[in-house]
Coordinates of N, CA and C in Angstrom, one line a residue:
M509 N -5.8 2.2 16.3 CA -6.0 1.3 15.2 C -6.7 0.0 15.7
N510 N -7.8 -0.3 15.0 CA -8.5 -1.6 15.2 C -8.1 -2.5 14.1
Y511 N -7.1 -3.4 14.4 CA -6.5 -4.2 13.4 C -7.5 -5.1 12.7
A512 N -8.5 -5.5 13.5 CA -9.6 -6.5 13.0 C -10.4 -5.8 11.8
K513 N -10.4 -4.5 11.8 CA -11.2 -3.8 10.8 C -10.4 -3.5 9.5
I514 N -9.2 -3.8 9.5 CA -8.4 -3.7 8.2 C -8.7 -4.9 7.3
P515 N -9.2 -4.7 6.1 CA -9.5 -5.8 5.2 C -8.3 -6.7 4.9
K516 N -8.5 -8.0 4.8 CA -7.4 -8.9 4.5 C -7.0 -8.7 3.1
E517 N -7.8 -8.1 2.2 CA -7.4 -7.9 0.8 C -6.7 -6.6 0.6
T518 N -6.4 -5.9 1.7 CA -5.7 -4.6 1.6 C -4.3 -4.8 0.9
R519 N -4.1 -3.9 -0.1 CA -2.9 -3.9 -0.9 C -2.6 -2.4 -1.2
I520 N -1.3 -2.1 -1.5 CA -1.0 -0.8 -2.1 C -1.5 -0.8 -3.5
V521 N -2.3 0.2 -4.0 CA -3.0 0.1 -5.2 C -2.2 0.1 -6.5
D522 N -0.9 0.6 -6.3 CA -0.1 0.6 -7.5 C 1.4 0.8 -7.0
P523 N 2.3 0.2 -7.7 CA 3.7 0.3 -7.3 C 4.2 1.8 -7.1
R524 N 3.6 2.7 -7.9 CA 4.0 4.1 -7.8 C 3.5 4.7 -6.5
C525 N 2.6 4.1 -5.8 CA 2.1 4.6 -4.5 C 2.9 4.0 -3.3
A526 N 3.9 3.2 -3.6 CA 4.7 2.6 -2.6 C 5.8 3.5 -2.1
P527 N 6.4 3.3 -1.0 CA 7.6 4.0 -0.6 C 8.7 4.0 -1.6
F528 N 9.5 5.0 -1.6 CA 10.6 5.2 -2.6 C 11.9 5.5 -1.8
F529 N 13.0 4.8 -2.2 CA 14.3 5.1 -1.5 C 15.3 5.0 -2.6
Y530 N 16.2 6.1 -2.6 CA 17.4 6.1 -3.5 C 18.6 6.5 -2.7
S531 N 19.6 5.7 -2.7 CA 20.8 6.0 -2.0 C 21.8 6.8 -2.9
G532 N 22.1 8.0 -2.5 CA 23.1 8.8 -3.3 C 24.2 9.2 -2.4
T533 N 25.1 10.0 -3.0 CA 26.3 10.4 -2.3 C 26.2 11.8 -1.6
R534 N 25.1 12.5 -1.9 CA 24.9 13.8 -1.4 C 24.0 13.8 -0.1
E535 N 23.6 14.9 0.3 CA 22.7 15.0 1.5 C 21.5 14.2 1.3
S536 N 20.8 13.9 2.4 CA 19.5 13.1 2.4 C 18.4 14.1 2.4
V537 N 17.3 13.7 1.6 CA 16.1 14.5 1.6 C 14.9 13.6 1.9
L538 N 14.2 14.0 2.9 CA 12.9 13.3 3.3 C 11.8 14.0 2.6
L539 N 11.0 13.3 1.8 CA 9.8 13.8 1.1 C 8.6 13.3 1.7
L540 N 7.7 14.2 2.1 CA 6.4 13.8 2.8 C 5.2 14.2 2.0
H541 N 4.4 13.2 1.6 CA 3.2 13.5 0.9 C 2.1 14.0 1.7
G542 N 1.0 14.4 1.1 CA -0.1 15.0 1.8 C -1.2 14.1 2.3
Y543 N -2.2 14.7 2.8 CA -3.5 14.0 3.3 C -4.2 13.4 2.1
T544 N -4.5 12.1 2.2 CA -5.0 11.2 1.2 C -4.2 11.1 -0.1
G545 N -2.9 11.6 0.0 CA -2.0 11.5 -1.1 C -1.2 10.2 -1.0
T546 N -0.2 10.1 -1.8 CA 0.7 8.9 -1.8 C 2.1 9.4 -2.3
P547 N 3.1 8.5 -2.1 CA 4.4 8.8 -2.6 C 4.4 9.2 -4.1
Y548 N 3.4 8.7 -4.9 CA 3.3 9.1 -6.3 C 3.4 10.6 -6.5
D549 N 2.8 11.3 -5.6 CA 2.7 12.8 -5.8 C 4.1 13.4 -5.7
M550 N 5.1 12.7 -5.1 CA 6.4 13.2 -4.8 C 7.4 12.5 -5.8
R551 N 7.0 11.6 -6.6 CA 8.0 10.8 -7.4 C 8.8 11.6 -8.4
Y552 N 8.1 12.6 -9.0 CA 8.9 13.4 -10.0 C 10.0 14.1 -9.3
L553 N 9.7 14.8 -8.2 CA 10.8 15.5 -7.5 C 11.8 14.5 -7.0
A554 N 11.4 13.3 -6.5 CA 12.4 12.3 -6.0 C 13.3 11.9 -7.1
E555 N 12.8 11.7 -8.3 CA 13.7 11.3 -9.4 C 14.6 12.4 -9.8
R556 N 14.2 13.7 -9.8 CA 15.1 14.8 -10.1 C 16.2 14.9 -9.0
L557 N 15.8 14.7 -7.8 CA 16.8 14.8 -6.7 C 17.8 13.6 -6.8
S558 N 17.3 12.4 -7.2 CA 18.2 11.3 -7.3 C 19.2 11.4 -8.4
Q559 N 18.7 12.1 -9.5 CA 19.6 12.4 -10.6 C 20.8 13.3 -10.2
Q560 N 20.6 14.1 -9.2 CA 21.6 15.0 -8.7 C 22.4 14.3 -7.5
K561 N 22.1 13.0 -7.3 CA 22.9 12.2 -6.3 C 22.5 12.4 -4.9
Y562 N 21.4 13.1 -4.6 CA 20.9 13.1 -3.3 C 20.3 11.8 -2.8
T563 N 20.4 11.5 -1.6 CA 19.7 10.3 -1.0 C 18.3 10.7 -0.7
V564 N 17.3 10.0 -1.2 CA 15.9 10.4 -1.1 C 15.1 9.3 -0.5
Y565 N 14.2 9.6 0.3 CA 13.2 8.7 0.9 C 11.8 9.3 0.9
I566 N 10.9 8.6 0.4 CA 9.5 9.0 0.5 C 8.7 7.9 1.2
P567 N 8.4 8.1 2.5 CA 7.6 7.0 3.2 C 6.1 7.1 2.7
R568 N 5.4 6.0 2.8 CA 4.0 6.0 2.6 C 3.3 6.2 4.0
L569 N 2.6 7.2 4.2 CA 1.9 7.4 5.5 C 0.8 6.4 5.7
P570 N 0.7 5.9 6.9 CA -0.3 4.8 7.2 C -1.7 5.1 6.7
G571 N -2.3 4.1 6.1 CA -3.6 4.2 5.6 C -3.8 4.8 4.3
H572 N -2.7 5.3 3.7 CA -2.7 6.0 2.4 C -2.3 5.0 1.3
G573 N -3.0 5.2 0.1 CA -2.7 4.4 -1.0 C -3.2 3.0 -1.0
T574 N -4.1 2.7 -0.1 CA -4.6 1.3 0.0 C -6.2 1.3 -0.3
N575 N -6.9 1.5 0.8 CA -8.4 1.5 0.7 C -8.9 2.3 1.9
R576 N -10.2 2.7 1.8 CA -10.8 3.5 2.7 C -10.9 2.9 4.2
R577 N -11.2 1.6 4.2 CA -11.3 1.0 5.6 C -9.9 1.0 6.3
D578 N -8.9 0.8 5.5 CA -7.5 0.9 6.1 C -7.2 2.3 6.5
F579 N -7.6 3.3 5.7 CA -7.4 4.7 6.0 C -8.1 5.1 7.3
M580 N -9.3 4.6 7.5 CA -10.1 5.0 8.6 C -9.5 4.5 9.9
Q581 N -8.6 3.5 9.8 CA -8.0 2.9 11.0 C -6.6 3.6 11.3
S582 N -6.3 4.6 10.5 CA -5.1 5.4 10.8 C -5.5 6.7 11.4
K583 N -4.5 7.3 12.2 CA -4.8 8.6 12.9 C -3.6 9.5 12.7
H584 N -3.9 10.8 13.2 CA -2.9 11.8 13.0 C -1.5 11.4 13.7
D585 N -1.5 10.8 14.8 CA -0.3 10.4 15.4 C 0.5 9.3 14.7
D586 N -0.3 8.5 14.0 CA 0.3 7.5 13.1 C 1.1 8.1 12.0
W587 N 0.5 9.2 11.4 CA 1.1 9.9 10.3 C 2.4 10.6 10.7
L588 N 2.3 11.2 11.9 CA 3.4 12.0 12.5 C 4.5 11.0 12.8
R589 N 4.2 9.8 13.4 CA 5.2 8.8 13.8 C 5.9 8.3 12.5
E590 N 5.2 8.1 11.4 CA 5.9 7.6 10.2 C 6.8 8.7 9.7
A591 N 6.5 9.9 9.7 CA 7.4 11.0 9.3 C 8.6 11.0 10.2
L592 N 8.4 10.9 11.5 CA 9.5 10.9 12.4 C 10.4 9.7 12.2
D593 N 9.9 8.5 12.0 CA 10.7 7.3 11.7 C 11.5 7.5 10.4
G594 N 10.9 8.1 9.4 CA 11.6 8.4 8.1 C 12.8 9.3 8.4
Y595 N 12.6 10.3 9.2 CA 13.7 11.2 9.5 C 14.8 10.5 10.2
L596 N 14.4 9.7 11.2 CA 15.4 9.0 12.0 C 16.2 8.0 11.2
T597 N 15.5 7.4 10.2 CA 16.1 6.4 9.3 C 17.2 7.1 8.5
L598 N 16.9 8.3 7.9 CA 17.9 9.0 7.2 C 19.0 9.6 8.0
L599 N 18.7 10.0 9.3 CA 19.7 10.5 10.2 C 20.8 9.5 10.5
R600 N 20.4 8.2 10.4 CA 21.3 7.1 10.7 C 22.5 7.1 9.7
L601 N 22.3 7.7 8.5 CA 23.3 7.7 7.5 C 24.4 8.7 7.8
E602 N 24.2 9.5 8.8 CA 25.2 10.4 9.3 C 25.6 11.5 8.3
K603 N 24.6 12.1 7.7 CA 24.8 13.2 6.8 C 23.6 14.1 7.0
P604 N 23.7 15.4 6.6 CA 22.5 16.3 6.8 C 21.3 15.8 6.1
V605 N 20.2 16.0 6.8 CA 18.8 15.6 6.3 C 18.0 16.8 6.1
Y606 N 17.6 17.1 4.9 CA 16.6 18.1 4.6 C 15.2 17.5 4.5
V607 N 14.2 18.3 4.6 CA 12.8 17.8 4.6 C 12.0 18.7 3.7
C608 N 11.2 18.0 2.8 CA 10.3 18.7 1.9 C 8.9 18.1 2.1
G609 N 7.9 18.9 2.4 CA 6.6 18.4 2.6 C 5.5 19.1 1.7
L610 N 4.6 18.3 1.2 CA 3.5 18.8 0.4 C 2.2 18.7 1.2
S611 N 1.5 19.9 1.3 CA 0.2 19.9 2.0 C 0.3 19.5 3.4
M612 N -0.4 18.4 3.8 CA -0.2 17.9 5.2 C 1.3 17.5 5.4
G613 N 1.9 17.1 4.4 CA 3.4 16.8 4.5 C 4.2 18.0 5.0
G614 N 3.7 19.2 4.6 CA 4.4 20.4 5.0 C 4.1 20.6 6.5
V615 N 3.0 20.3 7.0 CA 2.7 20.4 8.5 C 3.6 19.4 9.2
L616 N 3.7 18.2 8.7 CA 4.6 17.2 9.3 C 6.0 17.6 9.3
A617 N 6.4 18.3 8.2 CA 7.8 18.8 8.1 C 8.1 19.8 9.1
L618 N 7.1 20.7 9.3 CA 7.3 21.8 10.3 C 7.4 21.2 11.7
L619 N 6.6 20.2 12.0 CA 6.6 19.5 13.3 C 8.0 18.8 13.5
L620 N 8.6 18.2 12.5 CA 9.9 17.7 12.6 C 10.9 18.8 12.9
A621 N 10.8 19.9 12.2 CA 11.8 21.0 12.4 C 11.6 21.6 13.7
E622 N 10.5 21.5 14.3 CA 10.3 22.1 15.7 C 11.1 21.3 16.7
K623 N 11.3 20.0 16.4 CA 12.0 19.2 17.4 C 13.5 18.9 17.1
F624 N 13.8 18.9 15.8 CA 15.1 18.5 15.4 C 15.8 19.7 14.6
P625 N 17.1 19.7 14.6 CA 17.8 20.8 13.9 C 17.9 20.6 12.4
I626 N 16.8 20.7 11.7 CA 16.8 20.6 10.3 C 17.2 21.9 9.6
R627 N 18.3 21.9 8.9 CA 18.8 23.2 8.4 C 17.9 23.7 7.2
K628 N 17.5 22.8 6.3 CA 16.7 23.3 5.2 C 15.3 22.6 5.1
L629 N 14.3 23.4 5.0 CA 12.9 22.9 5.0 C 12.2 23.5 3.8
C630 N 11.6 22.6 3.0 CA 10.9 23.1 1.8 C 9.4 22.7 2.0
L631 N 8.6 23.8 1.9 CA 7.2 23.6 2.2 C 6.4 24.0 1.0
C632 N 5.7 23.0 0.4 CA 4.9 23.2 -0.8 C 3.4 23.1 -0.4
A633 N 2.7 24.3 -0.6 CA 1.3 24.4 -0.2 C 1.1 23.8 1.2
P634 N 1.8 24.2 2.2 CA 1.7 23.5 3.5 C 0.3 23.8 4.1
A635 N -0.4 22.8 4.6 CA -1.7 22.8 5.1 C -1.8 23.3 6.5
V636 N -1.0 24.3 6.9 CA -1.1 24.9 8.2 C -2.4 25.5 8.5
I637 N -2.9 26.2 7.4 CA -4.2 26.8 7.4 C -4.9 26.4 6.1
V638 N -6.2 26.4 6.0 CA -6.9 26.1 4.8 C -8.0 27.1 4.5
K639 N -8.4 27.2 3.3 CA -9.5 28.1 2.9 C -10.8 27.8 3.5
N640 N -11.1 26.5 3.6 CA -12.5 26.1 4.1 C -12.7 26.4 5.5
P641 N -13.6 27.3 5.9 CA -13.8 27.7 7.3 C -14.4 26.6 8.1
V642 N -15.0 25.6 7.5 CA -15.6 24.4 8.2 C -14.6 23.5 8.9
M643 N -13.4 23.6 8.4 CA -12.3 22.7 8.8 C -12.1 22.8 10.4
K644 N -12.2 24.0 10.9 CA -12.0 24.1 12.4 C -13.1 23.5 13.2
W645 N -14.2 23.1 12.6 CA -15.3 22.5 13.3 C -15.3 21.0 13.2
T646 N -14.4 20.4 12.4 CA -14.5 19.0 12.2 C -14.3 18.1 13.4
P647 N -13.5 18.6 14.5 CA -13.4 17.7 15.7 C -14.8 17.6 16.4
F648 N -15.7 18.5 16.1 CA -17.1 18.4 16.7 C -18.1 17.8 15.8
V649 N -18.0 18.2 14.5 CA -18.9 17.7 13.5 C -18.8 16.2 13.2
K650 N -17.6 15.6 13.4 CA -17.4 14.2 13.1 C -18.3 13.3 13.9
Y651 N -18.9 13.7 15.0 CA -19.8 12.9 15.8 C -21.2 12.9 15.2
F652 N -21.5 13.8 14.2 CA -22.8 13.9 13.7 C -22.8 13.6 12.1
L653 N -21.7 13.8 11.5 CA -21.6 13.7 10.1 C -20.3 12.9 9.7
K654 N -20.5 11.9 8.9 CA -19.4 11.0 8.6 C -18.7 11.4 7.3
T655 N -19.5 11.8 6.3 CA -18.9 12.2 5.0 C -19.7 13.4 4.4
S656 N -19.0 14.1 3.5 CA -19.7 15.1 2.6 C -19.2 14.9 1.2
K657 N -20.1 15.0 0.2 CA -19.8 14.6 -1.1 C -18.8 15.6 -1.8
R658 N -18.0 15.1 -2.7 CA -17.2 16.0 -3.5 C -17.5 15.7 -5.0
N659 N -17.0 16.5 -5.9 CA -17.2 16.3 -7.3 C -16.5 15.0 -7.8
H660 N -17.2 14.4 -8.7 CA -16.7 13.2 -9.3 C -15.7 13.6 -10.4
V661 N -14.6 12.9 -10.5 CA -13.5 13.2 -11.5 C -13.1 11.8 -12.1
E662 N -12.9 11.8 -13.4 CA -12.4 10.7 -14.1 C -10.9 10.9 -14.5
Y663 N -10.1 9.9 -14.2 CA -8.7 10.0 -14.5 C -8.3 9.0 -15.7
Q664 N -7.3 9.3 -16.4 CA -6.8 8.4 -17.4 C -6.2 7.1 -16.9
E665 N -5.6 7.2 -15.8 CA -4.9 6.0 -15.2 C -5.9 5.3 -14.2
D666 N -6.0 4.0 -14.3 CA -6.9 3.2 -13.5 C -6.6 3.4 -12.0
F667 N -5.4 3.4 -11.6 CA -5.1 3.4 -10.2 C -5.5 4.7 -9.6
L668 N -5.5 5.8 -10.4 CA -6.0 7.1 -9.8 C -7.5 7.1 -9.6
N669 N -8.2 6.3 -10.5 CA -9.7 6.2 -10.3 C -10.0 5.3 -9.1
V670 N -9.1 4.4 -8.8 CA -9.3 3.6 -7.6 C -9.1 4.5 -6.3
L671 N -8.0 5.3 -6.4 CA -7.8 6.2 -5.3 C -8.9 7.2 -5.1
H672 N -9.5 7.7 -6.2 CA -10.6 8.6 -6.2 C -11.8 7.9 -5.5
R673 N -12.1 6.7 -5.8 CA -13.2 6.0 -5.2 C -13.0 5.8 -3.7
E674 N -11.8 5.5 -3.3 CA -11.5 5.2 -1.9 C -11.3 6.4 -1.0
Y675 N -10.7 7.5 -1.6 CA -10.3 8.6 -0.8 C -10.9 10.0 -1.2
W676 N -11.1 10.2 -2.5 CA -11.3 11.6 -2.9 C -12.8 11.8 -3.3
S677 N -13.6 10.8 -3.3 CA -15.0 11.0 -3.8 C -15.8 11.8 -2.8
D678 N -15.4 11.8 -1.5 CA -16.1 12.6 -0.5 C -15.1 12.9 0.6
H679 N -15.5 13.9 1.4 CA -14.7 14.3 2.5 C -15.0 13.3 3.7
L680 N -14.0 12.8 4.3 CA -14.1 11.9 5.5 C -13.9 12.7 6.7
I681 N -15.0 13.1 7.4 CA -14.9 14.1 8.4 C -14.0 13.7 9.6
E682 N -14.1 12.5 10.0 CA -13.3 12.0 11.1 C -11.8 12.2 10.8
K683 N -11.4 11.9 9.6 CA -10.0 12.0 9.2 C -9.6 13.5 9.0
L684 N -10.5 14.3 8.5 CA -10.2 15.7 8.5 C -10.0 16.3 9.9
A685 N -10.7 15.7 10.9 CA -10.5 16.1 12.3 C -9.1 15.8 12.7
D686 N -8.6 14.6 12.2 CA -7.2 14.2 12.5 C -6.2 15.2 12.0
L687 N -6.5 15.7 10.7 CA -5.6 16.7 10.1 C -5.7 18.0 10.9
R688 N -6.9 18.3 11.4 CA -7.0 19.5 12.2 C -6.2 19.5 13.5
R689 N -6.1 18.3 14.1 CA -5.3 18.2 15.3 C -3.8 18.4 14.9
L690 N -3.4 17.9 13.8 CA -2.0 18.2 13.4 C -1.8 19.7 13.2
Q691 N -2.7 20.4 12.5 CA -2.7 21.8 12.3 C -2.5 22.6 13.6
N692 N -3.4 22.2 14.6 CA -3.3 22.9 15.9 C -2.0 22.7 16.6
L693 N -1.5 21.5 16.5 CA -0.2 21.2 17.2 C 0.9 22.0 16.5
C694 N 0.9 22.0 15.2 CA 1.9 22.7 14.4 C 1.9 24.2 14.7
I695 N 0.7 24.9 14.7 CA 0.6 26.3 15.0 C 1.1 26.7 16.3
K696 N 0.9 25.8 17.3 CA 1.4 26.1 18.7 C 2.9 26.0 18.7
M697 N 3.5 25.3 17.9 CA 5.0 25.1 18.0 C 5.8 25.8 16.9
L698 N 5.1 26.7 16.1 CA 5.8 27.3 15.0 C 7.0 28.2 15.5
E699 N 6.9 28.8 16.7 CA 8.0 29.6 17.1 C 9.3 28.9 17.4
N700 N 9.2 27.6 17.4 CA 10.4 26.8 17.7 C 11.1 26.4 16.4
V701 N 10.5 26.8 15.2 CA 11.1 26.4 13.9 C 12.1 27.5 13.5
T702 N 13.4 27.1 13.4 CA 14.5 28.0 13.0 C 15.2 27.7 11.7
S703 N 14.6 26.7 11.0 CA 15.2 26.3 9.7 C 15.3 27.4 8.7
D704 N 16.1 27.3 7.7 CA 16.0 28.0 6.4 C 14.8 27.4 5.7
C705 N 13.9 28.2 5.2 CA 12.6 27.7 4.6 C 12.4 28.2 3.2
L706 N 12.1 27.3 2.3 CA 11.6 27.6 1.0 C 10.1 27.3 1.0
L707 N 9.3 28.3 0.7 CA 7.8 28.1 0.6 C 7.3 28.3 -0.8
I708 N 6.7 27.3 -1.4 CA 6.2 27.3 -2.7 C 4.7 27.2 -2.7
L709 N 4.0 28.2 -3.2 CA 2.5 28.3 -3.2 C 2.0 28.3 -4.7
A710 N 0.7 28.1 -4.8 CA 0.1 28.1 -6.2 C -1.0 29.1 -6.2
R711 N -1.0 29.9 -7.2 CA -2.1 30.9 -7.3 C -3.5 30.3 -7.5
K712 N -3.6 29.2 -8.1 CA -4.9 28.5 -8.4 C -5.2 27.4 -7.4
D713 N -4.5 27.4 -6.3 CA -4.7 26.4 -5.2 C -6.1 26.8 -4.6
T714 N -7.0 25.8 -4.6 CA -8.3 26.1 -4.0 C -8.3 25.6 -2.5
V715 N -7.2 25.1 -2.0 CA -7.2 24.6 -0.6 C -6.5 25.5 0.3
I716 N -5.3 25.9 -0.1 CA -4.4 26.6 0.8 C -4.3 28.1 0.4
P717 N -4.6 29.0 1.3 CA -4.5 30.5 1.0 C -3.0 30.9 1.0
T718 N -2.8 31.9 0.1 CA -1.4 32.4 0.1 C -1.0 33.2 1.4
D719 N -2.1 33.5 2.2 CA -1.8 34.1 3.5 C -0.9 33.2 4.4
V720 N -0.8 32.0 4.1 CA 0.1 31.1 4.9 C 1.5 31.6 5.0
S721 N 1.9 32.3 3.9 CA 3.3 32.9 3.9 C 3.4 33.9 5.0
E722 N 2.4 34.8 5.3 CA 2.5 35.7 6.4 C 2.5 35.1 7.7
L723 N 1.7 34.0 7.9 CA 1.7 33.3 9.1 C 3.0 32.7 9.5
L724 N 3.7 32.1 8.5 CA 5.0 31.5 8.7 C 6.1 32.6 8.9
R725 N 5.9 33.7 8.3 CA 6.9 34.8 8.4 C 6.9 35.4 9.8
T726 N 5.6 35.5 10.4 CA 5.5 36.1 11.7 C 5.6 35.2 12.9
R727 N 5.3 33.9 12.6 CA 5.2 33.0 13.8 C 6.4 32.1 13.9
T728 N 7.2 31.8 12.9 CA 8.4 31.0 13.0 C 9.6 32.0 13.3
R729 N 10.7 31.3 13.6 CA 11.9 32.1 13.8 C 12.9 31.6 12.7
A730 N 12.4 31.4 11.5 CA 13.2 30.8 10.4 C 14.4 31.8 10.2
H731 N 15.6 31.2 10.0 CA 16.7 31.9 9.6 C 16.5 32.7 8.3
S732 N 15.8 32.1 7.4 CA 15.4 32.8 6.1 C 14.1 32.1 5.6
L733 N 13.3 32.9 4.9 CA 12.1 32.4 4.4 C 11.9 33.0 3.0
E734 N 12.1 32.1 2.0 CA 12.0 32.5 0.6 C 10.6 32.0 0.1
T735 N 9.8 32.9 -0.5 CA 8.5 32.5 -1.0 C 8.4 32.6 -2.5
R736 N 7.9 31.6 -3.2 CA 7.7 31.6 -4.6 C 6.2 31.2 -4.9
V737 N 5.6 31.8 -5.8 CA 4.2 31.5 -6.2 C 4.2 31.1 -7.6
L738 N 3.6 29.9 -7.9 CA 3.4 29.4 -9.2 C 2.1 29.8 -9.7
E739 N 2.0 30.3 -11.0 CA 0.8 30.9 -11.5 C -0.3 30.0 -12.0
E740 N 0.1 28.8 -12.4 CA -0.8 27.9 -13.1 C -1.2 26.7 -12.3
S741 N -0.4 26.3 -11.3 CA -0.6 25.1 -10.6 C -1.8 25.1 -9.7
G742 N -2.4 23.9 -9.4 CA -3.3 23.7 -8.3 C -2.7 23.3 -7.1
H743 N -3.4 22.6 -6.2 CA -2.9 22.3 -4.9 C -1.7 21.3 -4.9
V744 N -1.8 20.3 -5.7 CA -0.7 19.3 -5.7 C 0.4 19.8 -6.5
I745 N 1.1 20.8 -6.0 CA 2.1 21.5 -6.8 C 3.2 20.6 -7.4
L746 N 3.6 19.6 -6.7 CA 4.8 18.8 -7.1 C 4.4 17.7 -8.2
N747 N 3.1 17.6 -8.5 CA 2.6 16.7 -9.5 C 1.6 17.4 -10.4
D748 N 1.8 18.6 -10.7 CA 0.9 19.4 -11.5 C 1.6 20.0 -12.7
C749 N 1.0 20.9 -13.4 CA 1.5 21.4 -14.7 C 2.8 22.1 -14.6
E750 N 3.2 22.6 -13.4 CA 4.5 23.3 -13.2 C 5.4 22.5 -12.3
K751 N 5.3 21.2 -12.3 CA 6.1 20.4 -11.4 C 7.6 20.5 -11.8
E752 N 7.9 20.7 -13.1 CA 9.3 20.9 -13.5 C 9.9 22.2 -12.9
T753 N 9.1 23.3 -12.9 CA 9.5 24.6 -12.3 C 9.7 24.4 -10.8
A754 N 8.7 23.7 -10.1 CA 8.8 23.5 -8.7 C 10.1 22.7 -8.4
A755 N 10.4 21.7 -9.1 CA 11.6 20.9 -8.9 C 12.9 21.7 -9.1
D756 N 12.8 22.6 -10.2 CA 14.0 23.4 -10.4 C 14.3 24.4 -9.2
L757 N 13.2 25.0 -8.7 CA 13.3 25.9 -7.6 C 13.9 25.1 -6.4
I758 N 13.4 23.9 -6.1 CA 13.9 23.2 -4.9 C 15.3 22.8 -5.1
L759 N 15.7 22.3 -6.3 CA 17.1 21.8 -6.5 C 18.0 23.0 -6.4
R760 N 17.6 24.1 -7.0 CA 18.5 25.3 -6.9 C 18.7 25.8 -5.4
W761 N 17.6 25.7 -4.7 CA 17.6 26.2 -3.3 C 18.4 25.2 -2.4
L762 N 18.2 24.0 -2.6 CA 18.9 23.0 -1.8 C 20.4 23.1 -2.0
G763 N 20.8 23.4 -3.3 CA 22.2 23.4 -3.7 C 22.9 24.6 -3.3
A764 N 22.1 25.7 -2.9 CA 22.8 27.0 -2.5 C 23.3 26.9 -1.1
D765 N 24.4 27.5 -0.9 CA 25.0 27.5 0.5 C 24.8 28.9 1.1

């Protein structure tokens, strides 16, 4: 991180993008958002969990939910460290900690489970592998290409348009290379994952192939691996048209012994 390059006007763009914590009487659940995402993507699930008296924490990964210049000063190890600190914070409460990750958050969740005895792991469209074949070349391409354009999208909520301008209007190759480093690290360590896993995928996801289920089945040593596929959702499963169904699946699975 080059602290001098972070703009002094840096702010979290909306309160819904800030970290979320709820103290409940049941087990703790750490929710990890994805690459260029924010805690907002996990808020519906967090609220459903809190209604059932789970303790819930959604950290905001460094550089996310603010602005592009701030994001460019964050790296893969910053994101992993924040996930680790979130886990350690909940562990201090001296009750079981479950972890649920969306997209890159799923990669971070797997990395935590490789190191710590996490009994239940929920992976929503985990970005262990992606459909775009160019992804594997980003660690080299980043020296020659800074960005590549994406389609423009208009949102009803102003803060989402701000996030689109800062994060989603183009691909930031250097940061995709950071995500690639996390993917590589995760794949190398999958055999150390022994958690019970719930995998939720989306048929209309343009980012993550459903083949990820076979990769996790063959490469991890999960005690159990339950896979569910949602028919209408896109990549951001927990904040899409079937978010209620996804939350129902997760609540039912977490509550099962």
